[in-house]
Coordinates of C-alpha atoms in Angstrom, one line a residue:
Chain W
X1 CA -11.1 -42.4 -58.0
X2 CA -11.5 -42.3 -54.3
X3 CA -10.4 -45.2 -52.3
X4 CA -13.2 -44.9 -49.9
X5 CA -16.2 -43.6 -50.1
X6 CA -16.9 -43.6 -46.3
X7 CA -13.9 -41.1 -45.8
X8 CA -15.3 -38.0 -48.3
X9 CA -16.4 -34.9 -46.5
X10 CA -19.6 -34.2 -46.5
X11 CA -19.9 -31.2 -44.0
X12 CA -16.4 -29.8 -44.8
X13 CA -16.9 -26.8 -41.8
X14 CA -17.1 -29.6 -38.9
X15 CA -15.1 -32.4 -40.7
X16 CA -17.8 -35.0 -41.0
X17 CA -18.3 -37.9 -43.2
X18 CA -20.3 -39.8 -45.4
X19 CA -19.4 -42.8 -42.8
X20 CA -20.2 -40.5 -39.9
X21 CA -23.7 -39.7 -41.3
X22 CA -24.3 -43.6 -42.4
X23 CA -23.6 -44.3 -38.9
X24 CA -25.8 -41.4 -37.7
X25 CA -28.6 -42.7 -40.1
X26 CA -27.9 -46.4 -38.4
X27 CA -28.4 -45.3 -34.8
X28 CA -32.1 -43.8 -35.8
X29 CA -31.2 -40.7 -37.4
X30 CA -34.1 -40.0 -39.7
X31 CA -33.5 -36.0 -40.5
X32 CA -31.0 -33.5 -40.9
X33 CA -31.3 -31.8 -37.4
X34 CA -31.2 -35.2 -36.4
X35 CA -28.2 -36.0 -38.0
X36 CA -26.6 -32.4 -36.7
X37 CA -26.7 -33.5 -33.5
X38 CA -25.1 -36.7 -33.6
X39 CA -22.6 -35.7 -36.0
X40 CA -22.7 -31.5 -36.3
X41 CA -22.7 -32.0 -39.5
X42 CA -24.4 -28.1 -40.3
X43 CA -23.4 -26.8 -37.3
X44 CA -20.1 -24.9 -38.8
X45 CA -19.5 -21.6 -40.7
X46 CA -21.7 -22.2 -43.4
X47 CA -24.6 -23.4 -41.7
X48 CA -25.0 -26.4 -44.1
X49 CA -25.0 -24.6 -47.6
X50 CA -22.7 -27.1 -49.0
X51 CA -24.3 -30.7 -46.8
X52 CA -27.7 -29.8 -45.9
X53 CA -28.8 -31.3 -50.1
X54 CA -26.1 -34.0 -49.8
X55 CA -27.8 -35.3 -46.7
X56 CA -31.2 -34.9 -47.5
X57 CA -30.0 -36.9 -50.8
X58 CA -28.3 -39.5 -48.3
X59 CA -31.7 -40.0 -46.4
X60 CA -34.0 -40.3 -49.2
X61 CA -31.4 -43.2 -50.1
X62 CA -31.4 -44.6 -47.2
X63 CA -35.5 -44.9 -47.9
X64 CA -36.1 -42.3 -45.1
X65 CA -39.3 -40.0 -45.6
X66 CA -38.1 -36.9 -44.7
X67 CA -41.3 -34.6 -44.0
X68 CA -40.2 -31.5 -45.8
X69 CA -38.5 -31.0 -49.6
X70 CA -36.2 -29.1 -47.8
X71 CA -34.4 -28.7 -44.0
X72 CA -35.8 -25.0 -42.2
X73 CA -33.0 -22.8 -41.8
X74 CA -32.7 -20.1 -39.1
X75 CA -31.4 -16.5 -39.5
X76 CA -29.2 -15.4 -40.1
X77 CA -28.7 -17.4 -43.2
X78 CA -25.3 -16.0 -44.3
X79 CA -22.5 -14.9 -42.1
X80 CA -23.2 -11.2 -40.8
X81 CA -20.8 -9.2 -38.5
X82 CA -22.6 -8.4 -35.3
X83 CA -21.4 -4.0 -35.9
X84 CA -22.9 -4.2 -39.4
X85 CA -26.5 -6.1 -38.2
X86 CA -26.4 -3.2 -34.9
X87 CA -25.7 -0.4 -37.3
X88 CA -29.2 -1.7 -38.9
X89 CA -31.2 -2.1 -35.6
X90 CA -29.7 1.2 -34.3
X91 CA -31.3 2.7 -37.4
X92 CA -34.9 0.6 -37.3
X93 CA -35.1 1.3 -33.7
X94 CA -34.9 5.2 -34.3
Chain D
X1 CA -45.3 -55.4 -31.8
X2 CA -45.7 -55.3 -28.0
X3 CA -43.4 -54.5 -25.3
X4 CA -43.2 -54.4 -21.6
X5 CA -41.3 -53.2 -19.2
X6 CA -40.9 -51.9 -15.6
X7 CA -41.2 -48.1 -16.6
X8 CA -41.7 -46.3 -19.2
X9 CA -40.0 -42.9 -20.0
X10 CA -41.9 -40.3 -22.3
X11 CA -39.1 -37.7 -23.4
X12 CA -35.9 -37.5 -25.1
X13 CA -34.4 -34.7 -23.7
X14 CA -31.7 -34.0 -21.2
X15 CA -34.1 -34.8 -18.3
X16 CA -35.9 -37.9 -20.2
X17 CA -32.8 -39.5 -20.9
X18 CA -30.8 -38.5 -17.6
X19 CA -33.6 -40.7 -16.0
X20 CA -33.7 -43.6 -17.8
X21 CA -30.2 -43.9 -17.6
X22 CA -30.4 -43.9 -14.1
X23 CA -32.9 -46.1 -14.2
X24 CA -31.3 -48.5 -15.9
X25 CA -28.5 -48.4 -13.8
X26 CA -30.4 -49.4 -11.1
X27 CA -31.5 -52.6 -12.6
X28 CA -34.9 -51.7 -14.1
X29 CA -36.1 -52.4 -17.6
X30 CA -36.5 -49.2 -19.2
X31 CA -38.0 -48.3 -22.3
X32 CA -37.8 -44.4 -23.7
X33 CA -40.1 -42.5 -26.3
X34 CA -39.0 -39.5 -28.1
X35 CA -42.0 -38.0 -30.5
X36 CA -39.2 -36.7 -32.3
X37 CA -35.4 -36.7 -32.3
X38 CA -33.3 -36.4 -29.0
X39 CA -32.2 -33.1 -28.3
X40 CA -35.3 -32.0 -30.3
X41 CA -36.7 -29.8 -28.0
X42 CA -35.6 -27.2 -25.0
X43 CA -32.0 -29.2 -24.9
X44 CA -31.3 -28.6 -28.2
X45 CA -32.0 -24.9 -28.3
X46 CA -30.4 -24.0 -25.0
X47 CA -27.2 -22.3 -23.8
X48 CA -24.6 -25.3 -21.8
X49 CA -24.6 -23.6 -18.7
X50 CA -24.7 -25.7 -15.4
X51 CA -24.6 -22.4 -12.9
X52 CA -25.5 -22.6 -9.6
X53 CA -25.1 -19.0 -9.2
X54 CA -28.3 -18.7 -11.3
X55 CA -30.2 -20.5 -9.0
X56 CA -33.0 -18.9 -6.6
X57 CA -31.3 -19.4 -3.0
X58 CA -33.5 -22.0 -2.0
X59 CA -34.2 -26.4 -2.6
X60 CA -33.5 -25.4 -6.5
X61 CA -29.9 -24.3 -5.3
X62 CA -29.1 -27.6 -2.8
X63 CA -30.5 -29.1 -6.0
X64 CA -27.8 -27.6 -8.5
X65 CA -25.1 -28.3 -6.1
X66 CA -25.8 -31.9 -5.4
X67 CA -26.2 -31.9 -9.6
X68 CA -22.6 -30.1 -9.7
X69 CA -21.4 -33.0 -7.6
X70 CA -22.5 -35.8 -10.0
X71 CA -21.5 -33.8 -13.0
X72 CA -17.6 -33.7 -12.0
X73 CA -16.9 -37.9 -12.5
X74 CA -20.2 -38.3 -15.6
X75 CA -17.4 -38.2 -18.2
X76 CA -15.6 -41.0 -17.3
X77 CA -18.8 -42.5 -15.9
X78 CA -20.7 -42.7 -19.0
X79 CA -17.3 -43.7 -20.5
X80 CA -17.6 -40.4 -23.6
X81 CA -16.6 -36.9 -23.2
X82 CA -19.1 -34.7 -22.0
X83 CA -17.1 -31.7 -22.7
X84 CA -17.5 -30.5 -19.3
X85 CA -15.7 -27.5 -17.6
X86 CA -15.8 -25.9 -14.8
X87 CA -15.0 -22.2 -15.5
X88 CA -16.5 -19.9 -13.0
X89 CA -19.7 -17.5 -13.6
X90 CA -20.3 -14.0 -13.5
X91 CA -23.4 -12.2 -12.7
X92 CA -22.3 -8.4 -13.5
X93 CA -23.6 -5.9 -11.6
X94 CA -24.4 -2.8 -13.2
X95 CA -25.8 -0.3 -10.3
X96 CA -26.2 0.3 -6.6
X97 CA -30.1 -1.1 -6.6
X98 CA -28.7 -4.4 -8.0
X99 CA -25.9 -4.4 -5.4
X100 CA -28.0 -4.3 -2.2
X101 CA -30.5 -7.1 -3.7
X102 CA -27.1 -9.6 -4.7
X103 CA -25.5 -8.8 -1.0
X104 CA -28.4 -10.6 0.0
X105 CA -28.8 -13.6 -2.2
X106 CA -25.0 -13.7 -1.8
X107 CA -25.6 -14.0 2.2
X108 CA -28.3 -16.9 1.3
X109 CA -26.2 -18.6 -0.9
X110 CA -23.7 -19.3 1.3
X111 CA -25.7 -20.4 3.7
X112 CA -26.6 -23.0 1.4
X113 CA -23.4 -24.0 0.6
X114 CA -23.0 -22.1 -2.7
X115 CA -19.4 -20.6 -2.4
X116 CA -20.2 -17.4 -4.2
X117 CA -18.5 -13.7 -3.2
X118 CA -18.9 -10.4 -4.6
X119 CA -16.0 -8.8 -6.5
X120 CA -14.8 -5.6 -7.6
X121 CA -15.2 -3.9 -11.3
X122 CA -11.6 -4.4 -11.3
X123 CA -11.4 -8.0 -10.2
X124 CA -14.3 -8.9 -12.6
X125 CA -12.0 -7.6 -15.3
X126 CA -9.4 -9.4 -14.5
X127 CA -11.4 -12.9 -14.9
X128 CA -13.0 -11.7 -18.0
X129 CA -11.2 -9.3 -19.7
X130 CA -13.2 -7.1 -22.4
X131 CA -15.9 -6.0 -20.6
X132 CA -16.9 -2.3 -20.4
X133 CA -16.3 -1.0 -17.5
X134 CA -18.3 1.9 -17.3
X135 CA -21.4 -0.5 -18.0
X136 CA -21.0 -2.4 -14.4
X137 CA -20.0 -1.8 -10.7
X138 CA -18.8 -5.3 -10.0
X139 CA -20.5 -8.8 -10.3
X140 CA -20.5 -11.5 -8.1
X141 CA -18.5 -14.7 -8.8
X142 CA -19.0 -18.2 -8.3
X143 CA -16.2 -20.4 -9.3
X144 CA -18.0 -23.9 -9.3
X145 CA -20.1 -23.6 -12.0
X146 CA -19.1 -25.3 -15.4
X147 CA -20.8 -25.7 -19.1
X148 CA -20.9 -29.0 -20.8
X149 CA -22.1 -30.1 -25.0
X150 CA -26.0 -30.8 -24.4
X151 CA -25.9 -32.7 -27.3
X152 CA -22.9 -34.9 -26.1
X153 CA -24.5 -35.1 -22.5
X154 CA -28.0 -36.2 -23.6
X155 CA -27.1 -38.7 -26.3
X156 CA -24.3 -40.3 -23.8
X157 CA -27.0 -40.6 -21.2
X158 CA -29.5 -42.6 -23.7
X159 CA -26.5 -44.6 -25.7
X160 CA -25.5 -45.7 -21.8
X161 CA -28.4 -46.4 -20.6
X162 CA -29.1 -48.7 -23.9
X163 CA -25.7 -50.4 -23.2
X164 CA -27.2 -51.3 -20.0
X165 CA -30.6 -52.4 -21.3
X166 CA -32.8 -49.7 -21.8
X167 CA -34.8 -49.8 -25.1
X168 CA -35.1 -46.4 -26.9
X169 CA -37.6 -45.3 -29.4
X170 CA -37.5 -42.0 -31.6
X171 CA -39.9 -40.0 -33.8
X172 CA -42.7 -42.5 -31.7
X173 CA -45.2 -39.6 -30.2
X174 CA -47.6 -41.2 -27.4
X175 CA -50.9 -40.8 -28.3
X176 CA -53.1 -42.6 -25.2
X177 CA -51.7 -43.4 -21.8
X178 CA -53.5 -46.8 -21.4
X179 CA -54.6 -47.1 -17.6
X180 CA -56.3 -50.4 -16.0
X181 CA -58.5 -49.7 -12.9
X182 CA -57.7 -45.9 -12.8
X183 CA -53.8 -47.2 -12.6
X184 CA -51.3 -46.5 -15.1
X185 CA -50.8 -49.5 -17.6
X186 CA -48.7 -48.6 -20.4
X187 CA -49.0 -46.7 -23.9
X188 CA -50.1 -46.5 -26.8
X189 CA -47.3 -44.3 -29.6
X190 CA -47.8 -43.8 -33.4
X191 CA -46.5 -47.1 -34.5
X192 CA -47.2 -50.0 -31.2
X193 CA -48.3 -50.5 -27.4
X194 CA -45.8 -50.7 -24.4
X195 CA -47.0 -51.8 -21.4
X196 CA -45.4 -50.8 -18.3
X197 CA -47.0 -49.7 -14.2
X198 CA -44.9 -46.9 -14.0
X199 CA -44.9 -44.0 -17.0
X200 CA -42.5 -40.8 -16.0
X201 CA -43.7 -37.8 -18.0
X202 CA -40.3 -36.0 -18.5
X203 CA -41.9 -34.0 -21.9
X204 CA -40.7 -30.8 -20.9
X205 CA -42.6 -28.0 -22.3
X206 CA -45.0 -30.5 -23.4
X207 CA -45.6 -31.9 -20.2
X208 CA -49.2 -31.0 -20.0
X209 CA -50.2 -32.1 -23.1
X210 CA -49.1 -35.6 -22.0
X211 CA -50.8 -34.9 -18.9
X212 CA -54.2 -34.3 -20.3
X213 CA -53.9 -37.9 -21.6
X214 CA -54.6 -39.1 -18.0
X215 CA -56.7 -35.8 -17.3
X216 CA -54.3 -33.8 -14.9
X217 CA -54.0 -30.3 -15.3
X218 CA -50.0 -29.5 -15.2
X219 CA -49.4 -25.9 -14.6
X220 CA -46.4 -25.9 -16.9
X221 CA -46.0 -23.4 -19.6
X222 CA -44.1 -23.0 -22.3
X223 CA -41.3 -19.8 -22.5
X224 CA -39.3 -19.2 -25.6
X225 CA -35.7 -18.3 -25.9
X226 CA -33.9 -16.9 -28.1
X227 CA -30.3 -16.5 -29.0
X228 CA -27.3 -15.7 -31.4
X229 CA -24.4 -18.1 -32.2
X230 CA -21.1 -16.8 -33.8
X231 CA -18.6 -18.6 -36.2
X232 CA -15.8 -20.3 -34.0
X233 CA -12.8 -18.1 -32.8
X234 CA -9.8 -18.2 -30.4
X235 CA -11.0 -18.0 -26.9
X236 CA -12.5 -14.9 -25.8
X237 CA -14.9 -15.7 -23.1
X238 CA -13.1 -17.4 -20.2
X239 CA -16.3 -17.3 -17.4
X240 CA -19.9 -18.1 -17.8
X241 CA -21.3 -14.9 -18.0
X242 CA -24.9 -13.3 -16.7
X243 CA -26.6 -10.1 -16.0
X244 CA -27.2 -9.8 -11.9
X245 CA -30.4 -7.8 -13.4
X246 CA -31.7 -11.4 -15.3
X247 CA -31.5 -13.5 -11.8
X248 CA -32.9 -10.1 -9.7
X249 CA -36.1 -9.9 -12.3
X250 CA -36.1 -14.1 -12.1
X251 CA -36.4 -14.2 -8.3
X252 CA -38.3 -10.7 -7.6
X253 CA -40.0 -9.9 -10.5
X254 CA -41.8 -7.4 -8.6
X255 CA -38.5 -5.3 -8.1
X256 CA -38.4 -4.8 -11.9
X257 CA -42.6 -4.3 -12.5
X258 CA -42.3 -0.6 -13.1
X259 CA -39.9 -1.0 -16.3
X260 CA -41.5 -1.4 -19.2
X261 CA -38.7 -1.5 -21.8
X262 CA -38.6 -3.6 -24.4
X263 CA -35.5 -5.3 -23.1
X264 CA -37.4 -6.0 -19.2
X265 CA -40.3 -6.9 -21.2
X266 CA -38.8 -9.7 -23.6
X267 CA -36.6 -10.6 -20.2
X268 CA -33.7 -10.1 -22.2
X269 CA -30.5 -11.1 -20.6
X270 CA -26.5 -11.6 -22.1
X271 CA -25.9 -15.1 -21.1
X272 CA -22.7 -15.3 -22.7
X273 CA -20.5 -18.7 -23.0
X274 CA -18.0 -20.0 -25.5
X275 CA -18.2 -23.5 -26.6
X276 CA -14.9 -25.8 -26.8
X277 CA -14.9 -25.5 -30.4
X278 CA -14.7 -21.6 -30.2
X279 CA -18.4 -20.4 -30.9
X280 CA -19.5 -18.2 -28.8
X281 CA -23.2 -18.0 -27.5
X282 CA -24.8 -14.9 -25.9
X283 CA -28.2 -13.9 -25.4
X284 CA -31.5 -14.8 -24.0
X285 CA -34.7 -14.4 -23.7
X286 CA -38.3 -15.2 -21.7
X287 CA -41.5 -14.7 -23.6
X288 CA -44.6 -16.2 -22.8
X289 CA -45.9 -16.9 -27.1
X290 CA -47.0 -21.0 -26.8
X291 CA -45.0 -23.0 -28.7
X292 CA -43.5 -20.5 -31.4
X293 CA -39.6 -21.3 -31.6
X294 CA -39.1 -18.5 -34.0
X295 CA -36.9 -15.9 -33.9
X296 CA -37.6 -12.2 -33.7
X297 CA -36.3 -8.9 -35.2
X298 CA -37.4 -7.0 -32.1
X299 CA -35.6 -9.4 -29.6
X300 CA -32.3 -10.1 -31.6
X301 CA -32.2 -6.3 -31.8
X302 CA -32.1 -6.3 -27.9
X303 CA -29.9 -9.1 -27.0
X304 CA -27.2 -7.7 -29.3
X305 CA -27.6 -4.0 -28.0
X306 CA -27.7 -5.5 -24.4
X307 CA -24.6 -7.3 -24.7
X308 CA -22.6 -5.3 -27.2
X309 CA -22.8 -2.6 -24.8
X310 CA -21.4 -4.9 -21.9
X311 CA -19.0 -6.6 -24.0
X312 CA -18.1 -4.2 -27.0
X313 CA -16.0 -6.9 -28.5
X314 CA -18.4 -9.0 -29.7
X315 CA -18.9 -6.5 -32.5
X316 CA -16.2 -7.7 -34.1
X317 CA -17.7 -11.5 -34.6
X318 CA -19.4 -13.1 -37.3
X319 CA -22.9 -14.6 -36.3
X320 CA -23.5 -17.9 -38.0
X321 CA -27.2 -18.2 -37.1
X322 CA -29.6 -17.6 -34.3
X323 CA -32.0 -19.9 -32.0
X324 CA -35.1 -20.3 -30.4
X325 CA -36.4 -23.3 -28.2
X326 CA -39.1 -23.2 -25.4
X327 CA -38.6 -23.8 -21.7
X328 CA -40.8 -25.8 -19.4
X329 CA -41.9 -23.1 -17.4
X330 CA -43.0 -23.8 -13.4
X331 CA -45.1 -21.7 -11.8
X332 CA -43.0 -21.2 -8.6
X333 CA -39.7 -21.8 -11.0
X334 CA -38.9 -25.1 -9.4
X335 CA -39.2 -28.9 -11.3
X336 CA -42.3 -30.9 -10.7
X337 CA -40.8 -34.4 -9.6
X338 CA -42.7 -36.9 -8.2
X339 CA -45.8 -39.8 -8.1
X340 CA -49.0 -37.3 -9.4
X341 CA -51.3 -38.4 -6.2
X342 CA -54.8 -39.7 -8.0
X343 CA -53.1 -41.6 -10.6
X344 CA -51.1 -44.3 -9.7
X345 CA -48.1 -44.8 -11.5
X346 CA -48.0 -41.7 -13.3
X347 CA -44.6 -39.9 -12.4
X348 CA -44.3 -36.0 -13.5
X349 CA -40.7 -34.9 -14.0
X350 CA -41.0 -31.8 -16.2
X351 CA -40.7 -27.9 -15.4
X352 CA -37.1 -27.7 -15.1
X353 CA -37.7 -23.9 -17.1
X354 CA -34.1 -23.0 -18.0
X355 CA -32.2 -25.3 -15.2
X356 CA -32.8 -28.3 -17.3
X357 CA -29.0 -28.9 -18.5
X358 CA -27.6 -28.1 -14.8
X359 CA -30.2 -30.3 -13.0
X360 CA -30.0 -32.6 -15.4
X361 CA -28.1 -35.6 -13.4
X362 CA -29.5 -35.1 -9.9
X363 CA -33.0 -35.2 -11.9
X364 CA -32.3 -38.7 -12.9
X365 CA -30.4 -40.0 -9.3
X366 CA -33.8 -38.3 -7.3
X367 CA -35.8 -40.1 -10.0
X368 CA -34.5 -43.5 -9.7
X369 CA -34.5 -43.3 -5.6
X370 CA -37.5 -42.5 -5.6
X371 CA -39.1 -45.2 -8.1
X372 CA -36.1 -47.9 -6.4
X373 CA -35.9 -47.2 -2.8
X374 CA -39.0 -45.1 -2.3
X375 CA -36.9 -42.6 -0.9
X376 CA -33.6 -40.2 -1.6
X377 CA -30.7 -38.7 -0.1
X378 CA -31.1 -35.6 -2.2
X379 CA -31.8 -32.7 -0.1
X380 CA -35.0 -30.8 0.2
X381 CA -35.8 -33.1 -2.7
X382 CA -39.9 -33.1 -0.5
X383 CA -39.9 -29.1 -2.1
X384 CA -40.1 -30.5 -5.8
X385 CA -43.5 -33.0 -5.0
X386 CA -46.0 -32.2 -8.2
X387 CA -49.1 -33.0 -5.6
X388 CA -47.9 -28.8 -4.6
X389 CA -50.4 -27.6 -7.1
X390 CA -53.6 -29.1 -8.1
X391 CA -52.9 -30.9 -10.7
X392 CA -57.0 -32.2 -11.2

């Protein structure tokens, strides 16, 4: 049982909430990048692997069409040490 | 639906939303249109820089410093933290060619007002520890400049300037520019029709595609940017921090037309900051490819060799993703502000290239004196007019 829904995390990297992103999607907030930059919610270490679905769901509840299944997502897509990904450019550019 | 108003702002960017705040401030009934979502453009793909330093010695510097000005009380003014700080930049410095050209936009930049001086290897090791020192000779150093969250700066611009009035509309794209007897009369977006005599075209990148609506021909192009974002850590960076070489090829591109490296081609440079939270930000870029935000193998490879070698450190960091945005690009680097002569009521203020977050306020103040009192106490604020280039 949770006493209130508003208070679960849904972006656990930036510590934001379901009632941060209802009040995101209240001010005009009709997308996930949208959302990230009222709440930077997807913004942390992960890069929204865990939210990114959880808010898609919470717009498509909120009736919002969102123009994509899913949200595009830059490089690098998982963490990478900057040493490892030069190591790999040192040896492409060779 | 149907709405009027005394202007009209098309943009919901850092400039767009600057102005309309300003705007608003002043008493007049404002109503912004973003085609997308604030932030959705160059100011939410850029570094947080506000660096005079950066800043060709000329109007574009007085500019930046009168914006420096207004950016020390716009916390407490727009009542929300802007995360503003002013921390000092570095340009390093990494041979004798570079030195003789910064001794003299050093000179020029004091003359101006800018308060910038030229430091040792040493002393630029001492304010930001980490760097190699066999990769520069000294830098120069201007303690004045400061970074600040776009995305806290913009969206406490527009949330003010609603508290005060404005009316703002996003994901509504304008479509027509609606003129009555060759004079602007309002617009026509996606979903309804604002009328309004004044329309500012602050669309950035996409300034000239707004401008076609009314016919002009705005010399404004866009220039992507790219750059790499690391997971939070304990601070690291102290300074704002540039290569000399990046404001040298900026200003005199003709000093650097004889190297044809990848790196001089792509423009790379190591803009490197770290944000409040701890992630730190470094490398950029300036390619001429339209509107393509995407990132490139090619040009990651070059910003992280180019500032891995300056700061080796960095190695040891995680990247969490990378960027790309495009910049209004001007052709003589400085902003477009002003009436467009030949179409009354259509304001231009777009072309702002990577200056956009630093000129940010004083956009908006030389916006609203200019639409208010007809006139401004902005200096050389005459060196921005749009009616410079043909615009027909």
């Amino acid at each position: 049982m949770v006493p209130n829904e508003d208070e679960i995390y849904v972006c656990r990297c930036e510590e934001v909430t379901v009632g941060d992103i209802k009040r995101a999607i209240a001010a005009g907030a009709r997308s996930v990048r949208d959302i990230k930059v009222r709440t930077n919610a997807g913004m942390g270490v992960c890069q929204g692997m865990t939210c990114r679905k959880n808010i898609e769901r919470m717009l498509r509840e909120a009736k919002i069409d969102l123009d994509v299944c899913c949200t595009h997502q830059r490089f690098t897509v998982r963490l990478l040490n900057v040493n490892d990904l030069t190591a790999i450019t040192n040896e492409e550019g060779e | 639906m149907s709405l009027t108003a005394d202007v009209i702002v098309i943009g919901g960017g850092v400039i767009g939303s600057s102005i309309t705040y300003y705007l608003s401030k002043r008493g007049k009934r404002v109503i912004q249109l973003e085609r997308d979502y604030f932030n959705s453009g160059a100011s939410g793909s850029c570094d947080t820089m506000i660096s005079p330093n950066t800043k060709e010695p000329n109007e574009h510097l007085q500019l930046a410093l009168y914006s420096v000005e207004l950016y020390k009380t716009l916390s407490s003014e727009l009542g929300r933290d802007i995360e503003y700080e002013q921390k000092g930049s570095l340009l390093l410095i990494e041979n004798q060619e570079e030195l003789n050209i910064m001794e003299g936009i050093v000179k020029k930049q004091n003359s101006l007002g800018l308060n910038s001086r030229l430091i040792s290897a040493e002393e630029t090791l001492r304010l930001q520890p980490g760097l190699n020192r066999d990769a520069i000779v000294g830098a120069s150093y201007s303690e004045v400049d400061a970074d600040v969250n776009p995305f806290c700066l913009n969206l406490a611009f527009a949330d003010r300037a609603a508290a005060l009035g404005a009316q703002t509309f996003t994901h509504e794209g304008v479509q027509e520019i609606l003129l009555h007897n060759g004079a602007v009369a309002g617009v026509k977006t996606n979903r309804n029709t604002y009328y309004a005599p004044i329309v500012i075209n602050a669309a950035g990148a996409w300034a000239p595609i707004v401008g076609k609506m009314v016919g002009l021909n705005i010399p404004i192009k866009p220039r992507r940017g790219q750059t790499v974002i690391t997971e939070a850590v304990p601070p690291f960076v102290h300074k704002l921090v540039n290569n000399a070489r990046y404001i040298v090829g900026k200003h005199h591109p003709e000093l650097l037309k004889d190297d044809h490296s990848a790196k001089a081609r792509m423009g790379i440079a190591i803009s490197l900051v770290q944000s409040r939270k701890g992630n730190v930000e470094f490398g950029n870029s300036r390619e001429f490819v339209g509107y393509d935000t995407s990132n490139t193998y090619e040009c990651l490879r070059e910003l992280i060799k180019n500032a891995t070698r300056i700061i080796p450190g960095l190695k040891d960091l995680n990247i969490i993703r990378t960027m790309g945005g495009v910049r209004p690009h001007s052709p003589d680097s400085k902003p477009l502000i002003g009436f467009v002569q030949g179409v009354p009521g259509f304001f231009l203020a777009a072309g702002h290239e990577g200056d956009g977050i630093c000129l940010s306020p004083v956009t908006g103040k030389l916006v609203s004196d200019l639409i208010v009192d007809g006139k401004t106490d902005v200096p050389a604020a005459a060196g921005f007019d749009p009616n410079r280039f043909n615009l027909f």
